[in-house]
Amino acid sequence: MKILLAEDSKVYRHLISTCLEAWGFTFVVTDDGLAAWSILEAGGEPTLAIVDWVLPGISGLELCQRIRTRVQGEHYVYTIILTAKNQRCDLLAAMEAGADDYLSKPFDPSELKARLLAGRRIVLLQRELIAARESLRFAATHDSMTGLLNRAEIIAILRSEIARGRRESRSVGIVMADLDHFKRVNDSLGHSAGDAVIKEIARRFRSGLREYDGVGRYGGEEFLLILPGCDLATTTKRADVIRRLIERDPIVLPQDSLSATVSMGVTVADFTDDASAEALLERADTALYLAKKNGRNRVEPYEKVIAGVPIDVQP
């Protein structure tokens, strides 16, 4: 944890630097407010700042204000104002500017150390709270087994991509995928083997998608893929590439190895179509049913199947 010391007095710079070094703190020193702001604006470290009230460039109070208004999110900077001012109104002004603590000159070095230790505890506590928040957020939006988006979140992304596609006049590919004969895995090898297969299939789905594509566990052994910017032909071809990626290599389990395949139903949210997310999911599910009916381990596009027109899915 690094400390920023912004102090224009050569005497106090030397005094505080000597103390910080003796206490084992890592620190960086500047005698200018603008230089201090440049260091803080870069982000990352430091996370504690000792700032003199009067600085060339910008004052310590303005520096505090900038920290509170422009350094946001996870990088909280705990700030201690140093000053010869010792009136209550000065303390109030410092706190209103965004300072966390206030120390009047001259000060006892042990008092400064106590303030720094308190600040470090607060920064560490804030990091723990952020980590806990992110953990809860991930748990609320992701499937615990596969790490993919959960049903609610992938549907929310589908709605968002449909709306964006209509604004930007572009299609969105939708793929419903289901593992073939998955019950046989659970019945013959057990549910732990079934879980391992689902995890590996999820990994293969991720590896076959672009960074901005969406994939989620829709339920059980069923998955939903969202492919922004893909028309029907492109979605169908990309789905078939992923299907072949999944069947290409056997899945190695502690008790056995097996080949896994998926059936896929494809549809497209066309920007000229006002179909709802629910209607599009029903279309993809209908196409998936047809893929199962027609022999499994295949891709069936809803629009072409309904029209009775064959589609070439070869790359």
JSON list of N, CA and C in Angstrom, two decimals, residues 41-86:
[
{"chain": "A", "resi": 41, "resn": "GLU", "atom": "N", "xyz": [-4.30, 10.70, -10.47]},
{"chain": "A", "resi": 41, "resn": "GLU", "atom": "CA", "xyz": [-5.19, 10.52, -11.61]},
{"chain": "A", "resi": 41, "resn": "GLU", "atom": "C", "xyz": [-4.80, 9.29, -12.43]},
{"chain": "A", "resi": 42, "resn": "ALA", "atom": "N", "xyz": [-3.54, 8.89, -12.32]},
{"chain": "A", "resi": 42, "resn": "ALA", "atom": "CA", "xyz": [-3.08, 7.72, -13.07]},
{"chain": "A", "resi": 42, "resn": "ALA", "atom": "C", "xyz": [-3.75, 6.45, -12.58]},
{"chain": "A", "resi": 43, "resn": "GLY", "atom": "N", "xyz": [-4.31, 6.46, -11.37]},
{"chain": "A", "resi": 43, "resn": "GLY", "atom": "CA", "xyz": [-5.02, 5.30, -10.84]},
{"chain": "A", "resi": 43, "resn": "GLY", "atom": "C", "xyz": [-4.08, 4.31, -10.19]},
{"chain": "A", "resi": 44, "resn": "GLY", "atom": "N", "xyz": [-4.67, 3.19, -9.72]},
{"chain": "A", "resi": 44, "resn": "GLY", "atom": "CA", "xyz": [-3.86, 2.18, -9.04]},
{"chain": "A", "resi": 44, "resn": "GLY", "atom": "C", "xyz": [-3.45, 2.69, -7.69]},
{"chain": "A", "resi": 45, "resn": "GLU", "atom": "N", "xyz": [-2.16, 2.79, -7.46]},
{"chain": "A", "resi": 45, "resn": "GLU", "atom": "CA", "xyz": [-1.65, 3.34, -6.21]},
{"chain": "A", "resi": 45, "resn": "GLU", "atom": "C", "xyz": [-1.21, 4.78, -6.44]},
{"chain": "A", "resi": 46, "resn": "PRO", "atom": "N", "xyz": [-1.07, 5.60, -5.37]},
{"chain": "A", "resi": 46, "resn": "PRO", "atom": "CA", "xyz": [-1.24, 5.31, -3.95]},
{"chain": "A", "resi": 46, "resn": "PRO", "atom": "C", "xyz": [-2.71, 5.29, -3.51]},
{"chain": "A", "resi": 47, "resn": "THR", "atom": "N", "xyz": [-2.94, 4.73, -2.32]},
{"chain": "A", "resi": 47, "resn": "THR", "atom": "CA", "xyz": [-4.28, 4.67, -1.77]},
{"chain": "A", "resi": 47, "resn": "THR", "atom": "C", "xyz": [-4.42, 5.50, -0.49]},
{"chain": "A", "resi": 48, "resn": "LEU", "atom": "N", "xyz": [-3.30, 6.04, 0.01]},
{"chain": "A", "resi": 48, "resn": "LEU", "atom": "CA", "xyz": [-3.34, 7.00, 1.10]},
{"chain": "A", "resi": 48, "resn": "LEU", "atom": "C", "xyz": [-2.57, 8.24, 0.66]},
{"chain": "A", "resi": 49, "resn": "ALA", "atom": "N", "xyz": [-3.04, 9.41, 1.10]},
{"chain": "A", "resi": 49, "resn": "ALA", "atom": "CA", "xyz": [-2.38, 10.65, 0.72]},
{"chain": "A", "resi": 49, "resn": "ALA", "atom": "C", "xyz": [-2.26, 11.57, 1.93]},
{"chain": "A", "resi": 50, "resn": "ILE", "atom": "N", "xyz": [-1.06, 12.10, 2.10]},
{"chain": "A", "resi": 50, "resn": "ILE", "atom": "CA", "xyz": [-0.82, 13.14, 3.10]},
{"chain": "A", "resi": 50, "resn": "ILE", "atom": "C", "xyz": [-0.61, 14.42, 2.33]},
{"chain": "A", "resi": 51, "resn": "VAL", "atom": "N", "xyz": [-1.51, 15.38, 2.48]},
{"chain": "A", "resi": 51, "resn": "VAL", "atom": "CA", "xyz": [-1.54, 16.54, 1.60]},
{"chain": "A", "resi": 51, "resn": "VAL", "atom": "C", "xyz": [-1.49, 17.83, 2.42]},
{"chain": "A", "resi": 52, "resn": "ASP", "atom": "N", "xyz": [-0.54, 18.68, 2.10]},
{"chain": "A", "resi": 52, "resn": "ASP", "atom": "CA", "xyz": [-0.48, 19.98, 2.75]},
{"chain": "A", "resi": 52, "resn": "ASP", "atom": "C", "xyz": [-1.60, 20.88, 2.22]},
{"chain": "A", "resi": 53, "resn": "TRP", "atom": "N", "xyz": [-2.13, 21.71, 3.10]},
{"chain": "A", "resi": 53, "resn": "TRP", "atom": "CA", "xyz": [-3.22, 22.61, 2.70]},
{"chain": "A", "resi": 53, "resn": "TRP", "atom": "C", "xyz": [-2.75, 23.56, 1.60]},
{"chain": "A", "resi": 54, "resn": "VAL", "atom": "N", "xyz": [-1.57, 24.14, 1.78]},
{"chain": "A", "resi": 54, "resn": "VAL", "atom": "CA", "xyz": [-1.05, 25.12, 0.82]},
{"chain": "A", "resi": 54, "resn": "VAL", "atom": "C", "xyz": [0.00, 24.45, -0.06]},
{"chain": "A", "resi": 55, "resn": "LEU", "atom": "N", "xyz": [-0.30, 24.38, -1.36]},
{"chain": "A", "resi": 55, "resn": "LEU", "atom": "CA", "xyz": [0.61, 23.77, -2.32]},
{"chain": "A", "resi": 55, "resn": "LEU", "atom": "C", "xyz": [0.65, 24.63, -3.58]},
{"chain": "A", "resi": 56, "resn": "PRO", "atom": "N", "xyz": [1.79, 24.70, -4.25]},
{"chain": "A", "resi": 56, "resn": "PRO", "atom": "CA", "xyz": [1.82, 25.37, -5.55]},
{"chain": "A", "resi": 56, "resn": "PRO", "atom": "C", "xyz": [1.05, 24.55, -6.58]},
{"chain": "A", "resi": 57, "resn": "GLY", "atom": "N", "xyz": [0.55, 25.20, -7.61]},
{"chain": "A", "resi": 57, "resn": "GLY", "atom": "CA", "xyz": [-0.22, 24.51, -8.63]},
{"chain": "A", "resi": 57, "resn": "GLY", "atom": "C", "xyz": [-1.69, 24.48, -8.28]},
{"chain": "A", "resi": 58, "resn": "ILE", "atom": "N", "xyz": [-2.08, 23.61, -7.37]},
{"chain": "A", "resi": 58, "resn": "ILE", "atom": "CA", "xyz": [-3.43, 23.59, -6.81]},
{"chain": "A", "resi": 58, "resn": "ILE", "atom": "C", "xyz": [-3.30, 23.34, -5.32]},
{"chain": "A", "resi": 59, "resn": "SER", "atom": "N", "xyz": [-4.25, 23.84, -4.57]},
{"chain": "A", "resi": 59, "resn": "SER", "atom": "CA", "xyz": [-4.18, 23.70, -3.12]},
{"chain": "A", "resi": 59, "resn": "SER", "atom": "C", "xyz": [-4.55, 22.29, -2.68]},
{"chain": "A", "resi": 60, "resn": "GLY", "atom": "N", "xyz": [-4.25, 22.01, -1.41]},
{"chain": "A", "resi": 60, "resn": "GLY", "atom": "CA", "xyz": [-4.62, 20.72, -0.85]},
{"chain": "A", "resi": 60, "resn": "GLY", "atom": "C", "xyz": [-6.12, 20.51, -0.84]},
{"chain": "A", "resi": 61, "resn": "LEU", "atom": "N", "xyz": [-6.89, 21.59, -0.59]},
{"chain": "A", "resi": 61, "resn": "LEU", "atom": "CA", "xyz": [-8.34, 21.46, -0.59]},
{"chain": "A", "resi": 61, "resn": "LEU", "atom": "C", "xyz": [-8.87, 21.12, -1.99]},
{"chain": "A", "resi": 62, "resn": "GLU", "atom": "N", "xyz": [-8.33, 21.80, -3.00]},
{"chain": "A", "resi": 62, "resn": "GLU", "atom": "CA", "xyz": [-8.77, 21.50, -4.36]},
{"chain": "A", "resi": 62, "resn": "GLU", "atom": "C", "xyz": [-8.36, 20.08, -4.76]},
{"chain": "A", "resi": 63, "resn": "LEU", "atom": "N", "xyz": [-7.21, 19.65, -4.28]},
{"chain": "A", "resi": 63, "resn": "LEU", "atom": "CA", "xyz": [-6.77, 18.29, -4.55]},
{"chain": "A", "resi": 63, "resn": "LEU", "atom": "C", "xyz": [-7.76, 17.29, -3.95]},
{"chain": "A", "resi": 64, "resn": "CYS", "atom": "N", "xyz": [-8.20, 17.54, -2.74]},
{"chain": "A", "resi": 64, "resn": "CYS", "atom": "CA", "xyz": [-9.21, 16.67, -2.11]},
{"chain": "A", "resi": 64, "resn": "CYS", "atom": "C", "xyz": [-10.50, 16.66, -2.91]},
{"chain": "A", "resi": 65, "resn": "GLN", "atom": "N", "xyz": [-10.92, 17.82, -3.37]},
{"chain": "A", "resi": 65, "resn": "GLN", "atom": "CA", "xyz": [-12.15, 17.91, -4.15]},
{"chain": "A", "resi": 65, "resn": "GLN", "atom": "C", "xyz": [-12.04, 17.10, -5.44]},
{"chain": "A", "resi": 66, "resn": "ARG", "atom": "N", "xyz": [-10.90, 17.20, -6.10]},
{"chain": "A", "resi": 66, "resn": "ARG", "atom": "CA", "xyz": [-10.70, 16.45, -7.34]},
{"chain": "A", "resi": 66, "resn": "ARG", "atom": "C", "xyz": [-10.71, 14.94, -7.07]},
{"chain": "A", "resi": 67, "resn": "ILE", "atom": "N", "xyz": [-10.08, 14.55, -5.98]},
{"chain": "A", "resi": 67, "resn": "ILE", "atom": "CA", "xyz": [-10.05, 13.12, -5.63]},
{"chain": "A", "resi": 67, "resn": "ILE", "atom": "C", "xyz": [-11.46, 12.60, -5.45]},
{"chain": "A", "resi": 68, "resn": "ARG", "atom": "N", "xyz": [-12.30, 13.34, -4.74]},
{"chain": "A", "resi": 68, "resn": "ARG", "atom": "CA", "xyz": [-13.64, 12.85, -4.45]},
{"chain": "A", "resi": 68, "resn": "ARG", "atom": "C", "xyz": [-14.57, 12.89, -5.66]},
{"chain": "A", "resi": 69, "resn": "THR", "atom": "N", "xyz": [-14.34, 13.82, -6.58]},
{"chain": "A", "resi": 69, "resn": "THR", "atom": "CA", "xyz": [-15.24, 13.93, -7.74]},
{"chain": "A", "resi": 69, "resn": "THR", "atom": "C", "xyz": [-14.76, 13.15, -8.95]},
{"chain": "A", "resi": 70, "resn": "ARG", "atom": "N", "xyz": [-13.45, 12.89, -9.04]},
{"chain": "A", "resi": 70, "resn": "ARG", "atom": "CA", "xyz": [-12.93, 12.28, -10.26]},
{"chain": "A", "resi": 70, "resn": "ARG", "atom": "C", "xyz": [-12.24, 10.94, -10.06]},
{"chain": "A", "resi": 71, "resn": "VAL", "atom": "N", "xyz": [-11.80, 10.63, -8.87]},
{"chain": "A", "resi": 71, "resn": "VAL", "atom": "CA", "xyz": [-11.23, 9.31, -8.59]},
{"chain": "A", "resi": 71, "resn": "VAL", "atom": "C", "xyz": [-12.31, 8.49, -7.94]},
{"chain": "A", "resi": 72, "resn": "GLN", "atom": "N", "xyz": [-12.99, 7.66, -8.76]},
{"chain": "A", "resi": 72, "resn": "GLN", "atom": "CA", "xyz": [-14.17, 6.96, -8.29]},
{"chain": "A", "resi": 72, "resn": "GLN", "atom": "C", "xyz": [-13.94, 5.45, -8.30]},
{"chain": "A", "resi": 73, "resn": "GLY", "atom": "N", "xyz": [-15.00, 4.73, -7.90]},
{"chain": "A", "resi": 73, "resn": "GLY", "atom": "CA", "xyz": [-14.99, 3.28, -8.00]},
{"chain": "A", "resi": 73, "resn": "GLY", "atom": "C", "xyz": [-14.18, 2.63, -6.92]},
{"chain": "A", "resi": 74, "resn": "GLU", "atom": "N", "xyz": [-13.42, 1.62, -7.32]},
{"chain": "A", "resi": 74, "resn": "GLU", "atom": "CA", "xyz": [-12.73, 0.78, -6.35]},
{"chain": "A", "resi": 74, "resn": "GLU", "atom": "C", "xyz": [-11.50, 1.45, -5.76]},
{"chain": "A", "resi": 75, "resn": "HIS", "atom": "N", "xyz": [-10.98, 2.46, -6.43]},
{"chain": "A", "resi": 75, "resn": "HIS", "atom": "CA", "xyz": [-9.72, 3.07, -5.98]},
{"chain": "A", "resi": 75, "resn": "HIS", "atom": "C", "xyz": [-10.02, 4.25, -5.06]},
{"chain": "A", "resi": 76, "resn": "TYR", "atom": "N", "xyz": [-10.27, 3.95, -3.79]},
{"chain": "A", "resi": 76, "resn": "TYR", "atom": "CA", "xyz": [-10.52, 5.01, -2.82]},
{"chain": "A", "resi": 76, "resn": "TYR", "atom": "C", "xyz": [-9.20, 5.49, -2.26]},
{"chain": "A", "resi": 77, "resn": "VAL", "atom": "N", "xyz": [-9.03, 6.82, -2.20]},
{"chain": "A", "resi": 77, "resn": "VAL", "atom": "CA", "xyz": [-7.80, 7.41, -1.66]},
{"chain": "A", "resi": 77, "resn": "VAL", "atom": "C", "xyz": [-8.13, 8.05, -0.31]},
{"chain": "A", "resi": 78, "resn": "TYR", "atom": "N", "xyz": [-7.59, 7.49, 0.75]},
{"chain": "A", "resi": 78, "resn": "TYR", "atom": "CA", "xyz": [-7.79, 8.04, 2.09]},
{"chain": "A", "resi": 78, "resn": "TYR", "atom": "C", "xyz": [-6.84, 9.23, 2.25]},
{"chain": "A", "resi": 79, "resn": "THR", "atom": "N", "xyz": [-7.40, 10.41, 2.54]},
{"chain": "A", "resi": 79, "resn": "THR", "atom": "CA", "xyz": [-6.62, 11.65, 2.49]},
{"chain": "A", "resi": 79, "resn": "THR", "atom": "C", "xyz": [-6.55, 12.33, 3.85]},
{"chain": "A", "resi": 80, "resn": "ILE", "atom": "N", "xyz": [-5.32, 12.68, 4.23]},
{"chain": "A", "resi": 80, "resn": "ILE", "atom": "CA", "xyz": [-5.08, 13.42, 5.47]},
{"chain": "A", "resi": 80, "resn": "ILE", "atom": "C", "xyz": [-4.55, 14.80, 5.09]},
{"chain": "A", "resi": 81, "resn": "ILE", "atom": "N", "xyz": [-5.23, 15.84, 5.55]},
{"chain": "A", "resi": 81, "resn": "ILE", "atom": "CA", "xyz": [-4.79, 17.22, 5.30]},
{"chain": "A", "resi": 81, "resn": "ILE", "atom": "C", "xyz": [-3.86, 17.66, 6.42]},
{"chain": "A", "resi": 82, "resn": "LEU", "atom": "N", "xyz": [-2.71, 18.22, 6.05]},
{"chain": "A", "resi": 82, "resn": "LEU", "atom": "CA", "xyz": [-1.77, 18.82, 6.99]},
{"chain": "A", "resi": 82, "resn": "LEU", "atom": "C", "xyz": [-1.83, 20.34, 6.86]},
{"chain": "A", "resi": 83, "resn": "THR", "atom": "N", "xyz": [-1.88, 21.03, 7.97]},
{"chain": "A", "resi": 83, "resn": "THR", "atom": "CA", "xyz": [-1.92, 22.49, 7.90]},
{"chain": "A", "resi": 83, "resn": "THR", "atom": "C", "xyz": [-1.58, 23.11, 9.25]},
{"chain": "A", "resi": 84, "resn": "ALA", "atom": "N", "xyz": [-1.12, 24.37, 9.19]},
{"chain": "A", "resi": 84, "resn": "ALA", "atom": "CA", "xyz": [-0.90, 25.14, 10.41]},
{"chain": "A", "resi": 84, "resn": "ALA", "atom": "C", "xyz": [-2.21, 25.73, 10.92]},
{"chain": "A", "resi": 85, "resn": "LYS", "atom": "N", "xyz": [-3.25, 25.68, 10.09]},
{"chain": "A", "resi": 85, "resn": "LYS", "atom": "CA", "xyz": [-4.56, 26.19, 10.51]},
{"chain": "A", "resi": 85, "resn": "LYS", "atom": "C", "xyz": [-5.14, 25.24, 11.56]},
{"chain": "A", "resi": 86, "resn": "ASN", "atom": "N", "xyz": [-5.73, 25.80, 12.61]},
{"chain": "A", "resi": 86, "resn": "ASN", "atom": "CA", "xyz": [-6.24, 24.93, 13.68]},
{"chain": "A", "resi": 86, "resn": "ASN", "atom": "C", "xyz": [-7.60, 25.37, 14.21]}
]
